Each structure stands twice: as C-alpha cells, then as structure tokens.
C-alpha cells in the first residue's frame, strides 16, 4: 500500500536497518536531564551488546537471540485503560488507593489517567503529589499527540499533559494507515509529523516519553512501512520506549514474535507491548514478546479493561518471574501479588475470580481424593508452583466426593487432630448433609465447625431458647422485627431489633444479645447473603439453601443453612457465622482462636 512519504524498505524482511540511533533508549534525544535507566532498559541494552559481542549485528535476523532479557519494566494501566471496563467506575479516592497498592506490589510505572479529559483525572493528578508517596513506581500521565494542523505548543492535550506535572507521559498515536485516513482524516505524512512534533515538544519540557503505537499489529499487517515510520519518528524525536499495541486484541503469539522481533532488529530504542485479550491471548502474547526481546510490558492487575480486558499482570508477572526467570518487580514483592490483587478487586468493587491464575481462591484448591492424597505426599504433584510464592495457599476442598484422607488433610490444615474413626463418622455425616442440600465446598466456615465437632468440640458461647420474626406492611411502609432469646452462661438475654428484612433483623437482635458478653463480635460483619431454591418444582414448599459471607476485616468466611423454611435456613447460616467469628477472633476480638477445654464433650 502506498504512503505519503519515503518508506523504510521491505518491512516484512527478517532483517532491516536500525533506526532511532544516536538517541539513548534510556533518556531519548530531546533536551532535559538524564534519568537512571530502568531495569528493563538495561536489559534491552544488554541484549544488543550480547548480540554484538557474539559477532552478530544488532540489526540482524532474530532467529538466534541471546538468552531472555534479565528484566522487564512493568507498566500498569489499571487507572486508565482498566477503568474503561464496563461496570467499573473509580472515585478519585479509589484511584489513589489503587495506586498505593500498585506501588506496594512494586510495578515500575503507574498510568494515572488522561489529564484534561475529565475532572476526575484532573483532580487525581492535582492530589497525587500531595497524597501519594511512591517508593518504586513512577506516575505517568496519558494523552494523545497534537491534533492535525495544530502546532504542538498550542495543543490543549499537550498542555494538560505538562500541567499534570508528572515526570513521564505516555502518548498514544495512530500507527495504522486505515485509522489515520478514516479516524483522523489526515495524511500519513501529517500523522508522522504529529508524532515527531509531540514527542520533541514534551522532551523539550523535560518529560520522559513513552509512545503507545495504537493498532500497531493491525497496521503492520496492512502497511508495515507506515507503521514503522511512526516508530521511527518517535524514536528520533527522543521517545524512550516504543510500545506496540494490539488494540483490537486479535493477534496470536506466532505473529507477535515475528513482528516484535522485526521491530527490535530495526530500532535501538526500548520496545514494549500492550495487548488486549479479545482472542484470549494477551498474556501469551506478552510472554512471546519478551521471549524475543521486549523489555516493557503494559497491562492491568486482574486483567481489567474494556471488552475482554487487558493483559492480566496478576498472571504475567509470575509467569515472567517464576517460569522465565525474568525480573519484574523488586525482590520479596511477589508474595504480595494475591493480597494486592484481592485488595484492588475490593477497591474497584468487582468480585475476585476464584479461578484466576495464581491469585484465585480455587487455583490451589484440591477436591478429588487422588489429588489430595498425592498433594499430601508431594506438593508439586498437582501444583505447578508453590502457592506461597505468590501469596496464595493450598486448600483442600471437602464434599461428598471426599475420602478419609482428604478429610484428615483438611483437618490438619485447620490444626485439628482427626483420628480414623472420627474421619469415618464425619464423612458419613457430610455425605448425608450434602444429600439433603448442603454444599460444604463453598461453605468453609460451616465445614470447619463440623470438623471441630467431630473432635468432640462443642460451642458453649450461647444457647438458643427461641427466636421470632414479625413483618408488617401497610401502604408504603414495611418493617421487620426480630426477637431473639438466648442464654449466655446462666444469663438469659432477650433482645428485639428492626431490620430491612428477616435476616437483617435477626442479625441485629442476636448481636445485641451477644456483643455485651463478646466485644470481639463488633468487628464481625455480614457482607453477602445468597439464596438458592434446590427443588423449584415444589413451588413454595421447596428446600432453600442460604449462604452467608462474613468478615472480621482480616479474613472472610462462608456459612450455610438448608431448610424448607428460608428463615430457618438463614438462622442456621447466621449462627454458624457468629460462632466461627468467636472461634477465630476470640470473645474479646483479640484474634486468638478459642477452643477451651470445657467446650469438649466428656470422654
């Protein structure tokens, strides 16, 4: 396809001439101070030096590359690209807290948003210098190149980027001929000039510049000469990193390896990648790019982003660190991955995916009897890495399919001594309860209490006398009142409370009765309540299963109740939740588990 200016020759060839020379990839070629090269930039320079030391020209075919780069710079764009996910909306306070977590993890760069695009991002960049104290990360502002036919010094987007006050900026530029002619509606030469002028202008104002070459892989496929001209313009103007973006998310690893390898052969400037997951290959594509020499990877924690999301850094970081032995974050930080992933999920108000690689609650959980037996003898039998390396842990899931060995392992995991006879008895009980509709593999709290009871333990924190629920509705007014009568020791407690429904009212009344005796319960809160009808064919007489999620701020647990009466099922789950909380937080809320001797049945 034709362009409006000189071409770079046959871009499809494996080799090519090196462009962008004369400007260190570490600092670009514009005015301003030099900054220390990042680990990824040092690795990029080391790759080229290794090629030349081996007698191989740095711009030769990439079939015989030296070993993998020693390090990759991790660039997180959760606050910008990730926030474009449907249903994800962050306040400025949320963005600041997410940034703190990303820095705690140890990423190299945090893209904070697009200053000038909306008041929220403008406020974020205004507050960030005063409220964030970043230890490892550099904050980056995002924006586009100058508009067509507008001088850089008069362009509002570039002005907003400077006003953001960040050390580094990320410029997005069209690198696909189709997008230039149809979206920008300008010429290819003007698109190249827009990149060159914008990068040079920002470099003259002492900013580090990353270029996001939008739609690069699609553009390269259609007109590689033009796409490479965009990179050349940025490199020669002083951009420190050329980021190849798979904006539509349709590329596959083999193509990525070929294209990234060709770009690396042609440019001295550091090369990075930014993938979307529309074909399910974002992580694989990122790994493929690093394997041919890319030393900068962009993505989002938990893979957030529009459509199918961005590269999931929660998987990419451990893949690079543990599988390819490429340094991504500072030593000692990888074990923070799971807690940070879950904390950010809480901040963005999206439930964590239990099957998310490395950080999901189910990815090191074992249910099948053969698996659990093997895991007990050798942990790597069914675990590809030690889960503790990423801050996760092995779990044994117990259901009616479990054998005695699985139950014994689960009990040991909880610090309980379950002998063979007790294991057999609790297994029979478990199978009967699951036949009735209980589902203990999703109710870890109730399961633990069941196993404790199998060792002779009984809860004597309180004893129920009765409960009653009354609902009134008249006109627009609706109220629910619950009365709970319990014994705590020899003291009879009677409390009544109102709520927005039966469960809320029962919870309030039970707490009112117990908190004076057990202050630790003040820290235990119900966070989710779910009901499932198990045999809907019976209509209003159906058996219902209730699951309640509770937390004390440090841990979260699930309890279960099953009954034809939804209030009775809810009461079962609620009582288990309270008892579990007392066991693990202690009556005073000290966090000490309480299994006193007097709570055991006589031998």
Coordinates of C-alpha atoms in Angstrom, one line a residue:
X1 CA 0.0 0.0 0.0
X2 CA 1.3 3.5 -0.8
X3 CA 2.3 6.1 1.7
X4 CA 2.7 9.8 1.5
X5 CA 6.4 9.8 2.2
X6 CA 9.6 7.8 2.0
X7 CA 9.4 4.1 3.1
X8 CA 11.7 2.0 5.2
X9 CA 12.0 -0.6 2.5
X10 CA 10.7 -4.1 2.7
X11 CA 9.4 -4.2 6.3
X12 CA 8.4 -7.9 6.0
X13 CA 12.0 -9.0 5.8
X14 CA 13.6 -10.6 8.8
X15 CA 16.3 -8.1 8.9
X16 CA 16.3 -4.3 8.4
X17 CA 18.3 -1.2 9.1
X18 CA 18.5 0.1 12.6
X19 CA 16.8 3.4 13.1
X20 CA 16.5 5.7 16.0
X21 CA 20.2 5.6 16.6
X22 CA 22.0 8.5 18.1
X23 CA 19.5 8.6 21.0
X24 CA 19.9 6.5 24.1
X25 CA 16.8 4.4 24.8
X26 CA 17.3 5.4 28.4
X27 CA 16.6 9.0 28.0
X28 CA 15.7 9.9 24.5
X29 CA 17.2 12.6 22.3
X30 CA 15.5 15.7 23.5
X31 CA 16.5 18.3 26.0
X32 CA 16.4 17.7 29.7
X33 CA 18.2 15.7 32.3
X34 CA 19.2 12.1 32.1
X35 CA 17.4 9.7 34.3
X36 CA 18.8 6.4 35.5
X37 CA 18.0 3.5 33.1
X38 CA 15.2 1.2 34.3
X39 CA 16.0 -2.5 34.8
X40 CA 14.1 -3.2 31.5
X41 CA 16.1 -0.6 29.6
X42 CA 19.4 -2.0 31.0
X43 CA 18.2 -5.5 29.9
X44 CA 17.4 -4.1 26.4
X45 CA 20.9 -2.6 26.1
X46 CA 22.4 -5.9 27.4
X47 CA 20.6 -7.8 24.6
X48 CA 22.1 -5.7 21.9
X49 CA 25.6 -5.8 23.5
X50 CA 25.4 -9.6 23.7
X51 CA 24.5 -9.8 20.0
X52 CA 27.4 -7.6 19.0
X53 CA 29.8 -9.4 21.4
X54 CA 28.9 -12.6 19.7
X55 CA 29.8 -11.2 16.4
X56 CA 26.1 -10.8 15.4
X57 CA 25.0 -7.4 14.1
X58 CA 22.3 -6.0 16.4
X59 CA 20.0 -5.5 13.4
X60 CA 20.3 -9.0 12.0
X61 CA 17.7 -11.7 11.9
X62 CA 16.4 -12.6 15.4
X63 CA 16.3 -16.3 15.0
X64 CA 19.4 -16.8 17.2
X65 CA 18.8 -14.4 20.0
X66 CA 20.8 -14.4 23.2
X67 CA 19.1 -15.6 26.4
X68 CA 16.0 -13.8 27.7
X69 CA 16.3 -10.3 29.0
X70 CA 17.2 -10.1 32.6
X71 CA 14.4 -7.7 33.5
X72 CA 11.2 -6.3 32.2
X73 CA 9.6 -2.9 33.2
X74 CA 6.0 -3.5 34.3
X75 CA 3.7 -0.6 33.3
X76 CA 0.3 -0.8 35.0
X77 CA -2.6 1.0 33.3
X78 CA -5.5 -0.1 35.6
X79 CA -6.3 3.5 36.4
X80 CA -6.6 4.5 32.8
X81 CA -7.3 1.6 30.4
X82 CA -8.6 -0.7 33.1
X83 CA -11.2 1.8 34.2
X84 CA -12.7 1.6 30.8
X85 CA -14.2 -1.8 31.7
X86 CA -18.0 -1.9 31.7
X87 CA -19.3 -1.6 35.2
X88 CA -16.0 -0.3 36.7
X89 CA -16.0 3.3 38.0
X90 CA -13.4 4.7 40.3
X91 CA -13.6 7.8 42.5
X92 CA -10.5 9.9 42.9
X93 CA -10.1 8.4 46.4
X94 CA -10.3 4.9 44.8
X95 CA -7.7 5.8 42.3
X96 CA -5.3 7.0 44.9
X97 CA -5.8 3.8 47.0
X98 CA -5.3 1.6 43.9
X99 CA -2.1 3.5 43.1
X100 CA -0.8 2.8 46.6
X101 CA -1.4 -0.9 46.2
X102 CA 0.3 -1.0 42.8
X103 CA 3.4 0.7 44.3
X104 CA 3.2 -1.7 47.2
X105 CA 3.4 -4.5 44.7
X106 CA 6.4 -2.9 43.0
X107 CA 5.4 -2.1 39.4
X108 CA 7.7 0.3 37.6
X109 CA 5.1 2.7 36.2
X110 CA 1.5 3.6 37.1
X111 CA -0.6 5.3 34.4
X112 CA -2.9 7.5 36.3
X113 CA -5.3 8.7 33.7
X114 CA -5.8 11.3 31.0
X115 CA -5.5 14.8 32.4
X116 CA -7.8 17.3 30.8
X117 CA -10.2 14.6 29.5
X118 CA -12.4 14.7 32.6
X119 CA -12.5 16.5 36.0
X120 CA -11.8 13.2 37.9
X121 CA -8.4 12.6 36.3
X122 CA -7.5 16.3 36.6
X123 CA -8.2 16.1 40.4
X124 CA -6.2 12.9 40.6
X125 CA -3.1 14.4 39.2
X126 CA -3.6 17.5 41.4
X127 CA -3.8 15.4 44.6
X128 CA -1.3 12.7 43.7
X129 CA 1.9 14.7 44.5
X130 CA 0.5 15.6 48.0
X131 CA -1.2 12.3 48.9
X132 CA 0.9 9.6 47.3
X133 CA 4.4 8.7 48.4
X134 CA 5.5 6.2 45.8
X135 CA 8.6 4.1 46.6
X136 CA 9.1 2.1 43.4
X137 CA 6.7 3.4 40.8
X138 CA 6.8 6.4 38.5
X139 CA 3.5 8.1 37.9
X140 CA 2.6 8.6 34.2
X141 CA 0.1 10.9 32.5
X142 CA -1.6 9.7 29.4
X143 CA -2.7 11.7 26.3
X144 CA -2.7 11.9 22.6
X145 CA -0.4 13.6 20.1
X146 CA -1.1 17.1 18.9
X147 CA -4.1 17.4 16.6
X148 CA -3.7 17.6 12.9
X149 CA -2.7 21.1 11.6
X150 CA -2.3 22.4 15.2
X151 CA 1.2 23.4 16.5
X152 CA 2.4 21.4 19.5
X153 CA 2.8 24.5 21.6
X154 CA -0.9 25.4 21.0
X155 CA -2.3 21.9 21.5
X156 CA -4.6 21.6 24.6
X157 CA -3.9 17.9 25.2
X158 CA -0.1 18.5 25.3
X159 CA -0.7 21.5 27.6
X160 CA -2.7 19.4 30.0
X161 CA 0.0 16.7 30.0
X162 CA 2.6 19.3 31.1
X163 CA 0.2 20.7 33.7
X164 CA -0.2 17.2 35.2
X165 CA 3.4 17.6 36.5
X166 CA 4.4 14.0 36.1
X167 CA 8.0 13.0 35.2
X168 CA 6.8 10.7 32.4
X169 CA 4.0 10.8 29.9
X170 CA 2.5 8.2 27.6
X171 CA 1.5 9.4 24.1
X172 CA -1.0 7.4 22.0
X173 CA -0.6 7.7 18.3
X174 CA -2.3 6.1 15.3
X175 CA 0.1 3.6 13.7
X176 CA -2.4 2.1 11.3
X177 CA -3.0 3.7 7.9
X178 CA -6.7 2.9 8.0
X179 CA -7.1 4.7 11.3
X180 CA -5.2 7.7 10.1
X181 CA -7.2 8.1 6.9
X182 CA -10.6 7.2 8.3
X183 CA -10.5 8.2 12.0
X184 CA -8.1 11.1 12.0
X185 CA -8.9 12.0 8.4
X186 CA -5.5 13.3 7.7
X187 CA -2.5 12.3 5.6
X188 CA 0.1 9.8 6.5
X189 CA 2.8 12.5 6.4
X190 CA 0.9 14.6 8.8
X191 CA 0.4 11.7 11.2
X192 CA 4.1 11.1 11.3
X193 CA 4.7 14.8 11.9
X194 CA 2.2 14.8 14.7
X195 CA 4.2 12.1 16.5
X196 CA 7.6 13.8 15.9
X197 CA 6.4 17.2 17.0
X198 CA 4.6 16.0 20.1
X199 CA 7.5 13.9 21.3
X200 CA 10.0 16.6 20.7
X201 CA 7.8 19.2 22.4
X202 CA 7.4 17.1 25.5
X203 CA 11.1 16.2 25.6
X204 CA 12.0 19.9 25.3
X205 CA 9.9 20.3 28.5
X206 CA 12.0 17.6 30.3
X207 CA 9.4 14.8 30.1
X208 CA 10.2 11.2 29.6
X209 CA 8.0 9.9 26.8
X210 CA 6.5 6.5 26.0
X211 CA 4.8 6.1 22.7
X212 CA 1.8 3.8 22.5
X213 CA 1.6 2.9 18.9
X214 CA -2.1 2.2 18.6
X215 CA -3.3 -0.6 16.4
X216 CA 0.3 -1.4 15.6
X217 CA -0.1 -5.1 14.8
X218 CA -3.1 -4.5 12.5
X219 CA -1.3 -1.6 10.9
X220 CA 1.9 -3.5 10.4
X221 CA -0.1 -6.3 8.7
X222 CA -1.7 -3.9 6.3
X223 CA 1.1 -1.4 5.7
X224 CA 4.2 -2.1 7.6
X225 CA 6.2 0.7 6.1
X226 CA 3.9 3.4 7.5
X227 CA 3.6 1.7 11.0
X228 CA 7.4 1.7 11.2
X229 CA 7.6 5.3 10.1
X230 CA 5.5 6.2 13.2
X231 CA 8.0 4.4 15.4
X232 CA 11.0 6.0 13.6
X233 CA 9.5 9.5 14.1
X234 CA 9.1 8.8 17.9
X235 CA 12.5 7.3 18.3
X236 CA 14.3 10.1 16.5
X237 CA 12.4 12.7 18.5
X238 CA 13.5 11.2 21.8
X239 CA 10.9 8.7 22.9
X240 CA 12.5 6.3 25.4
X241 CA 10.1 3.4 24.7
X242 CA 8.2 2.3 21.7
X243 CA 5.1 0.4 22.8
X244 CA 3.4 -1.8 20.2
X245 CA -0.3 -2.0 20.9
X246 CA -2.7 -4.8 19.9
X247 CA -5.6 -2.5 20.3
X248 CA -8.3 -4.9 18.9
X249 CA -6.8 -7.9 20.7
X250 CA -6.8 -10.2 17.8
X251 CA -3.1 -11.1 17.4
X252 CA -1.7 -14.5 18.1
X253 CA 1.7 -15.4 19.6
X254 CA 3.5 -16.5 16.5
X255 CA 2.7 -13.3 14.7
X256 CA 3.7 -11.3 17.8
X257 CA 7.1 -13.0 17.9
X258 CA 7.7 -12.2 14.3
X259 CA 6.6 -8.6 14.4
X260 CA 8.2 -7.7 17.7
X261 CA 11.4 -9.4 16.6
X262 CA 11.4 -7.3 13.4
X263 CA 10.9 -4.1 15.3
X264 CA 13.7 -5.0 17.7
X265 CA 16.0 -5.6 14.8
X266 CA 15.3 -2.2 13.4
X267 CA 15.4 0.1 16.5
X268 CA 17.9 0.7 19.3
X269 CA 15.1 2.3 21.4
X270 CA 13.5 0.1 24.1
X271 CA 10.5 -1.8 22.8
X272 CA 7.4 -2.6 24.8
X273 CA 4.0 -4.2 24.2
X274 CA 0.4 -3.6 25.2
X275 CA -2.1 -6.4 24.5
X276 CA -5.9 -6.7 24.8
X277 CA -7.4 -10.1 25.4
X278 CA -10.1 -10.4 22.8
X279 CA -8.6 -13.6 21.4
X280 CA -7.7 -14.9 24.8
X281 CA -4.0 -14.5 24.1
X282 CA -3.0 -11.3 25.9
X283 CA -0.8 -13.0 28.5
X284 CA 0.6 -15.4 25.9
X285 CA 1.4 -12.6 23.5
X286 CA 3.2 -10.6 26.3
X287 CA 5.3 -13.7 27.0
X288 CA 6.0 -14.2 23.3
X289 CA 7.2 -10.6 23.0
X290 CA 9.5 -10.8 26.0
X291 CA 10.9 -14.1 24.7
X292 CA 12.2 -12.3 21.5
X293 CA 13.5 -9.3 23.5
X294 CA 10.7 -6.8 24.5
X295 CA 11.6 -5.3 27.9
X296 CA 8.5 -3.3 28.8
X297 CA 5.0 -4.9 29.3
X298 CA 1.8 -3.0 29.9
X299 CA -1.3 -4.4 31.4
X300 CA -3.8 -4.3 34.3
X301 CA -3.9 -6.1 37.7
X302 CA -6.7 -8.7 37.3
X303 CA -6.8 -8.1 33.6
X304 CA -9.3 -5.2 33.8
X305 CA -10.2 -3.3 30.7
X306 CA -12.8 -2.7 28.0
X307 CA -14.3 -5.6 26.1
X308 CA -12.3 -8.8 27.1
X309 CA -9.8 -6.8 29.1
X310 CA -6.1 -6.1 29.0
X311 CA -3.1 -8.3 29.7
X312 CA -3.6 -9.7 33.2
X313 CA -0.5 -8.6 35.2
X314 CA -1.5 -10.9 38.0
X315 CA -0.6 -13.8 35.7
X316 CA 2.1 -12.1 33.5
X317 CA 4.3 -11.0 36.5
X318 CA 4.6 -14.5 38.0
X319 CA 4.9 -16.1 34.5
X320 CA 7.8 -13.9 33.8
X321 CA 9.3 -14.2 37.3
X322 CA 8.8 -17.9 38.1
X323 CA 8.7 -19.5 34.6
X324 CA 11.1 -17.4 32.5
X325 CA 13.2 -16.1 35.4
X326 CA 12.9 -12.5 34.2
X327 CA 12.9 -9.9 36.9
X328 CA 9.7 -7.9 37.0
X329 CA 9.2 -6.4 40.5
X330 CA 11.7 -5.9 43.4
X331 CA 12.8 -9.0 45.3
X332 CA 10.5 -10.1 48.0
X333 CA 7.4 -8.4 46.5
X334 CA 6.0 -11.4 44.5
X335 CA 4.3 -12.8 47.7
X336 CA 2.3 -9.6 47.8
X337 CA 0.6 -10.5 44.5
X338 CA -2.5 -12.3 45.8
X339 CA -3.3 -9.8 48.6
X340 CA -2.8 -6.8 46.2
X341 CA -5.0 -8.5 43.6
X342 CA -7.8 -9.0 46.1
X343 CA -7.4 -5.6 47.7
X344 CA -7.7 -3.9 44.3
X345 CA -10.7 -6.1 43.5
X346 CA -12.3 -4.8 46.7
X347 CA -11.5 -1.2 45.8
X348 CA -13.0 -1.4 42.3
X349 CA -16.0 -3.3 43.7
X350 CA -15.6 -6.4 41.4
X351 CA -15.6 -9.8 43.0
X352 CA -12.3 -11.7 42.5
X353 CA -12.4 -14.5 40.0
X354 CA -11.8 -17.7 42.1
X355 CA -10.3 -19.4 39.1
X356 CA -7.9 -16.6 38.1
X357 CA -4.4 -18.0 37.6
X358 CA -2.0 -17.7 40.5
X359 CA -4.3 -15.4 42.7
X360 CA -7.7 -17.1 42.6
X361 CA -9.0 -18.8 45.7
X362 CA -9.6 -22.0 43.7
X363 CA -6.4 -22.3 41.8
X364 CA -4.6 -24.2 44.5
X365 CA -7.7 -25.9 45.9
X366 CA -7.9 -29.7 45.6
X367 CA -11.1 -31.7 45.7
X368 CA -10.5 -35.1 44.1
X369 CA -9.4 -37.8 46.5
X370 CA -6.5 -39.0 44.4
X371 CA -5.2 -35.4 44.0
X372 CA -5.3 -34.7 47.7
X373 CA -3.6 -37.9 48.6
X374 CA -0.8 -37.1 46.1
X375 CA -0.5 -33.5 47.3
X376 CA 0.0 -34.7 50.9
X377 CA 3.0 -36.7 49.8
X378 CA 4.4 -34.3 47.3
X379 CA 3.1 -30.7 46.8
X380 CA 4.2 -30.4 43.2
X381 CA 2.1 -33.4 42.2
X382 CA -0.8 -31.1 41.3
X383 CA 0.6 -27.6 41.8
X384 CA 2.7 -26.0 39.1
X385 CA 4.3 -23.6 41.6
X386 CA 4.5 -23.2 45.4
X387 CA 1.4 -21.0 46.0
X388 CA 3.1 -19.2 48.9
X389 CA 5.5 -17.6 46.3
X390 CA 2.5 -15.5 45.1
X391 CA 0.9 -15.1 48.4
X392 CA -1.7 -17.8 47.9
X393 CA -2.1 -21.1 49.7
X394 CA -3.1 -24.7 49.2
X395 CA -6.6 -25.6 50.2
X396 CA -8.4 -29.0 50.4
X397 CA -12.0 -28.8 49.3
X398 CA -14.3 -31.2 51.1
X399 CA -17.5 -32.6 49.6
X400 CA -19.4 -35.8 49.4
X401 CA -16.8 -37.0 46.9
X402 CA -14.0 -36.7 49.6
X403 CA -12.3 -39.7 51.2
X404 CA -11.0 -40.0 54.7
X405 CA -7.5 -38.9 53.6
X406 CA -9.0 -35.6 52.2
X407 CA -10.8 -35.0 55.5
X408 CA -7.7 -35.7 57.5
X409 CA -5.7 -33.3 55.4
X410 CA -8.4 -30.6 55.7
X411 CA -8.5 -31.1 59.5
X412 CA -4.7 -30.9 59.7
X413 CA -4.8 -27.7 57.6
X414 CA -7.1 -26.3 60.3
X415 CA -4.9 -27.6 63.1
X416 CA -7.3 -30.3 64.2
X417 CA -6.4 -33.9 65.0
X418 CA -9.0 -36.2 63.3
X419 CA -8.5 -39.9 64.0
X420 CA -9.6 -42.6 61.6
X421 CA -12.9 -43.4 63.4
X422 CA -13.8 -39.7 63.7
X423 CA -13.0 -39.2 60.0
X424 CA -15.3 -42.1 59.0
X425 CA -18.1 -40.7 61.1
X426 CA -17.8 -37.1 59.9
X427 CA -17.6 -38.4 56.3
X428 CA -20.9 -40.3 56.7
X429 CA -22.4 -37.1 58.2
X430 CA -21.1 -35.0 55.4
X431 CA -22.5 -37.2 52.7
X432 CA -25.9 -37.2 54.3
X433 CA -25.9 -33.5 54.7
X434 CA -24.9 -32.9 51.1
X435 CA -27.6 -35.3 50.0
X436 CA -30.1 -33.0 51.9
X437 CA -28.8 -30.0 50.0
X438 CA -25.7 -28.7 51.9
X439 CA -22.7 -27.8 49.8
X440 CA -19.7 -27.6 52.1
X441 CA -17.0 -26.9 49.5
X442 CA -18.4 -23.3 49.2
X443 CA -19.0 -23.0 53.0
X444 CA -15.6 -23.2 54.6
X445 CA -16.8 -21.7 57.9
X446 CA -19.6 -24.3 58.4
X447 CA -17.2 -27.1 57.3
X448 CA -14.6 -26.1 59.9
X449 CA -17.3 -26.2 62.7
X450 CA -18.4 -29.6 61.5
X451 CA -14.8 -30.9 61.7
X452 CA -14.3 -29.4 65.1
X453 CA -17.5 -31.1 66.4
X454 CA -16.0 -34.4 65.1
X455 CA -13.1 -34.0 67.5
X456 CA -15.5 -33.6 70.4
X457 CA -15.7 -29.8 70.5
X458 CA -19.0 -28.0 71.1
X459 CA -19.7 -24.4 71.2
X460 CA -20.8 -23.1 74.6
X461 CA -20.7 -19.4 73.8
X462 CA -24.5 -19.2 73.9
X463 CA -27.6 -21.4 73.7
X464 CA -30.7 -20.5 71.8
X465 CA -34.1 -20.5 73.6
X466 CA -36.1 -19.2 70.7
X467 CA -36.4 -16.6 68.0
X468 CA -39.4 -14.9 66.4
X469 CA -39.7 -12.7 63.3
X470 CA -42.7 -10.4 62.6
X471 CA -43.1 -8.5 59.3
X472 CA -45.6 -5.6 59.0
X473 CA -46.6 -4.0 55.7
X474 CA -49.1 -1.2 55.3
X475 CA -49.3 1.2 52.4
X476 CA -45.7 2.3 51.6
X477 CA -44.4 1.3 55.0
X478 CA -42.7 -2.1 55.6
X479 CA -40.9 -3.2 58.7
X480 CA -39.4 -6.4 60.0
X481 CA -38.9 -7.0 63.7
X482 CA -37.0 -9.9 65.3
X483 CA -36.8 -11.1 68.9
X484 CA -34.0 -13.4 70.0
X485 CA -33.8 -15.2 73.4
X486 CA -30.5 -16.8 74.3
X487 CA -28.6 -17.9 77.3
X488 CA -25.0 -16.8 77.8
X489 CA -23.8 -18.9 80.6
X490 CA -26.6 -18.6 83.2
X491 CA -27.7 -15.2 82.0
X492 CA -30.9 -15.0 79.8
X493 CA -30.7 -12.4 77.2
X494 CA -33.8 -11.1 75.3
X495 CA -33.3 -8.6 72.5
X496 CA -35.5 -7.1 69.8
X497 CA -34.3 -5.3 66.7
X498 CA -35.7 -4.0 63.5
X499 CA -34.2 -4.5 60.1
X500 CA -34.9 -4.2 56.4
X501 CA -35.7 -7.9 56.2
X502 CA -35.9 -11.0 58.4
X503 CA -32.2 -11.8 58.2
X504 CA -31.0 -8.3 58.9
X505 CA -33.4 -8.1 61.9
X506 CA -32.3 -11.5 63.3
X507 CA -28.6 -10.5 62.8
X508 CA -29.2 -7.2 64.7
X509 CA -31.1 -8.8 67.6
X510 CA -28.6 -11.7 68.0
X511 CA -25.7 -9.2 68.1
X512 CA -27.4 -7.0 70.6
X513 CA -27.7 -10.0 72.9
X514 CA -24.1 -11.2 72.4
X515 CA -21.8 -8.2 71.9
X516 CA -22.0 -7.1 75.6
X517 CA -20.5 -10.6 76.5
X518 CA -18.3 -10.9 73.4
X519 CA -17.0 -7.5 72.3
X520 CA -15.0 -9.1 69.5
X521 CA -18.2 -9.6 67.6
X522 CA -18.4 -5.9 67.0
X523 CA -15.7 -6.5 64.3
X524 CA -17.6 -9.3 62.5
X525 CA -19.9 -8.2 59.7
X526 CA -22.2 -9.9 57.2
X527 CA -21.1 -8.9 53.7
X528 CA -23.2 -11.1 51.4
X529 CA -26.4 -13.2 51.6
X530 CA -27.4 -15.6 48.9
X531 CA -30.4 -17.9 48.5
X532 CA -30.9 -20.8 46.1
X533 CA -34.0 -22.9 45.6
X534 CA -32.9 -26.5 45.3
X535 CA -36.2 -28.1 44.1
X536 CA -38.2 -25.4 42.4
X537 CA -40.8 -28.0 41.2
X538 CA -42.2 -28.0 44.7
X539 CA -43.0 -24.3 44.5
X540 CA -43.4 -22.6 47.9
X541 CA -42.6 -25.8 49.6
X542 CA -39.1 -26.0 48.1
X543 CA -36.0 -26.6 50.0
X544 CA -33.8 -23.5 50.1
X545 CA -30.0 -23.2 50.6
X546 CA -28.7 -20.0 52.2
X547 CA -25.1 -18.9 52.1
X548 CA -23.8 -16.0 54.2
X549 CA -20.4 -14.4 53.7
X550 CA -18.9 -12.7 56.8
X551 CA -15.7 -10.8 57.6
X552 CA -13.8 -9.5 60.6
X553 CA -11.7 -7.2 58.4
X554 CA -8.8 -9.7 58.1
X555 CA -10.5 -12.9 56.9
X556 CA -13.7 -13.7 55.1
X557 CA -15.7 -16.9 55.6
X558 CA -18.9 -18.5 54.3
X559 CA -21.5 -20.4 56.3
X560 CA -24.5 -22.4 55.1
X561 CA -28.1 -23.3 56.1
X562 CA -30.6 -25.6 54.4
X563 CA -34.4 -25.9 55.2
X564 CA -37.8 -25.7 53.6
X565 CA -38.2 -22.6 55.8
X566 CA -36.0 -19.8 54.4
X567 CA -35.8 -18.1 57.8
X568 CA -34.7 -21.3 59.5
X569 CA -32.0 -21.8 56.8
X570 CA -30.9 -18.2 57.3
X571 CA -30.7 -18.7 61.1
X572 CA -28.5 -21.8 60.7
X573 CA -26.1 -19.9 58.5
X574 CA -26.2 -16.8 60.7
X575 CA -25.4 -18.8 63.9
X576 CA -22.5 -20.6 62.2
X577 CA -21.2 -17.3 61.1
X578 CA -21.3 -15.9 64.6
X579 CA -19.7 -19.0 66.2
X580 CA -16.9 -19.1 63.6
X581 CA -16.2 -15.4 64.3
X582 CA -16.0 -16.2 68.0
X583 CA -13.7 -19.1 67.4
X584 CA -11.2 -17.0 65.3
X585 CA -11.4 -13.5 66.7
X586 CA -11.9 -14.6 70.4
X587 CA -14.6 -13.2 72.7
X588 CA -12.6 -10.0 73.2
X589 CA -11.7 -9.7 69.5
X590 CA -8.0 -10.5 70.1
X591 CA -7.7 -12.7 67.1
X592 CA -6.9 -15.7 69.2
X593 CA -8.8 -18.9 68.4
X594 CA -10.8 -20.2 71.4
X595 CA -11.3 -23.9 71.8
X596 CA -11.4 -24.1 75.6
X597 CA -11.3 -27.5 77.3
X598 CA -14.7 -27.1 78.8
X599 CA -16.1 -26.8 75.2
X600 CA -15.3 -30.5 74.7
X601 CA -17.8 -33.3 75.5
X602 CA -16.8 -35.7 78.3
X603 CA -14.9 -38.7 77.1

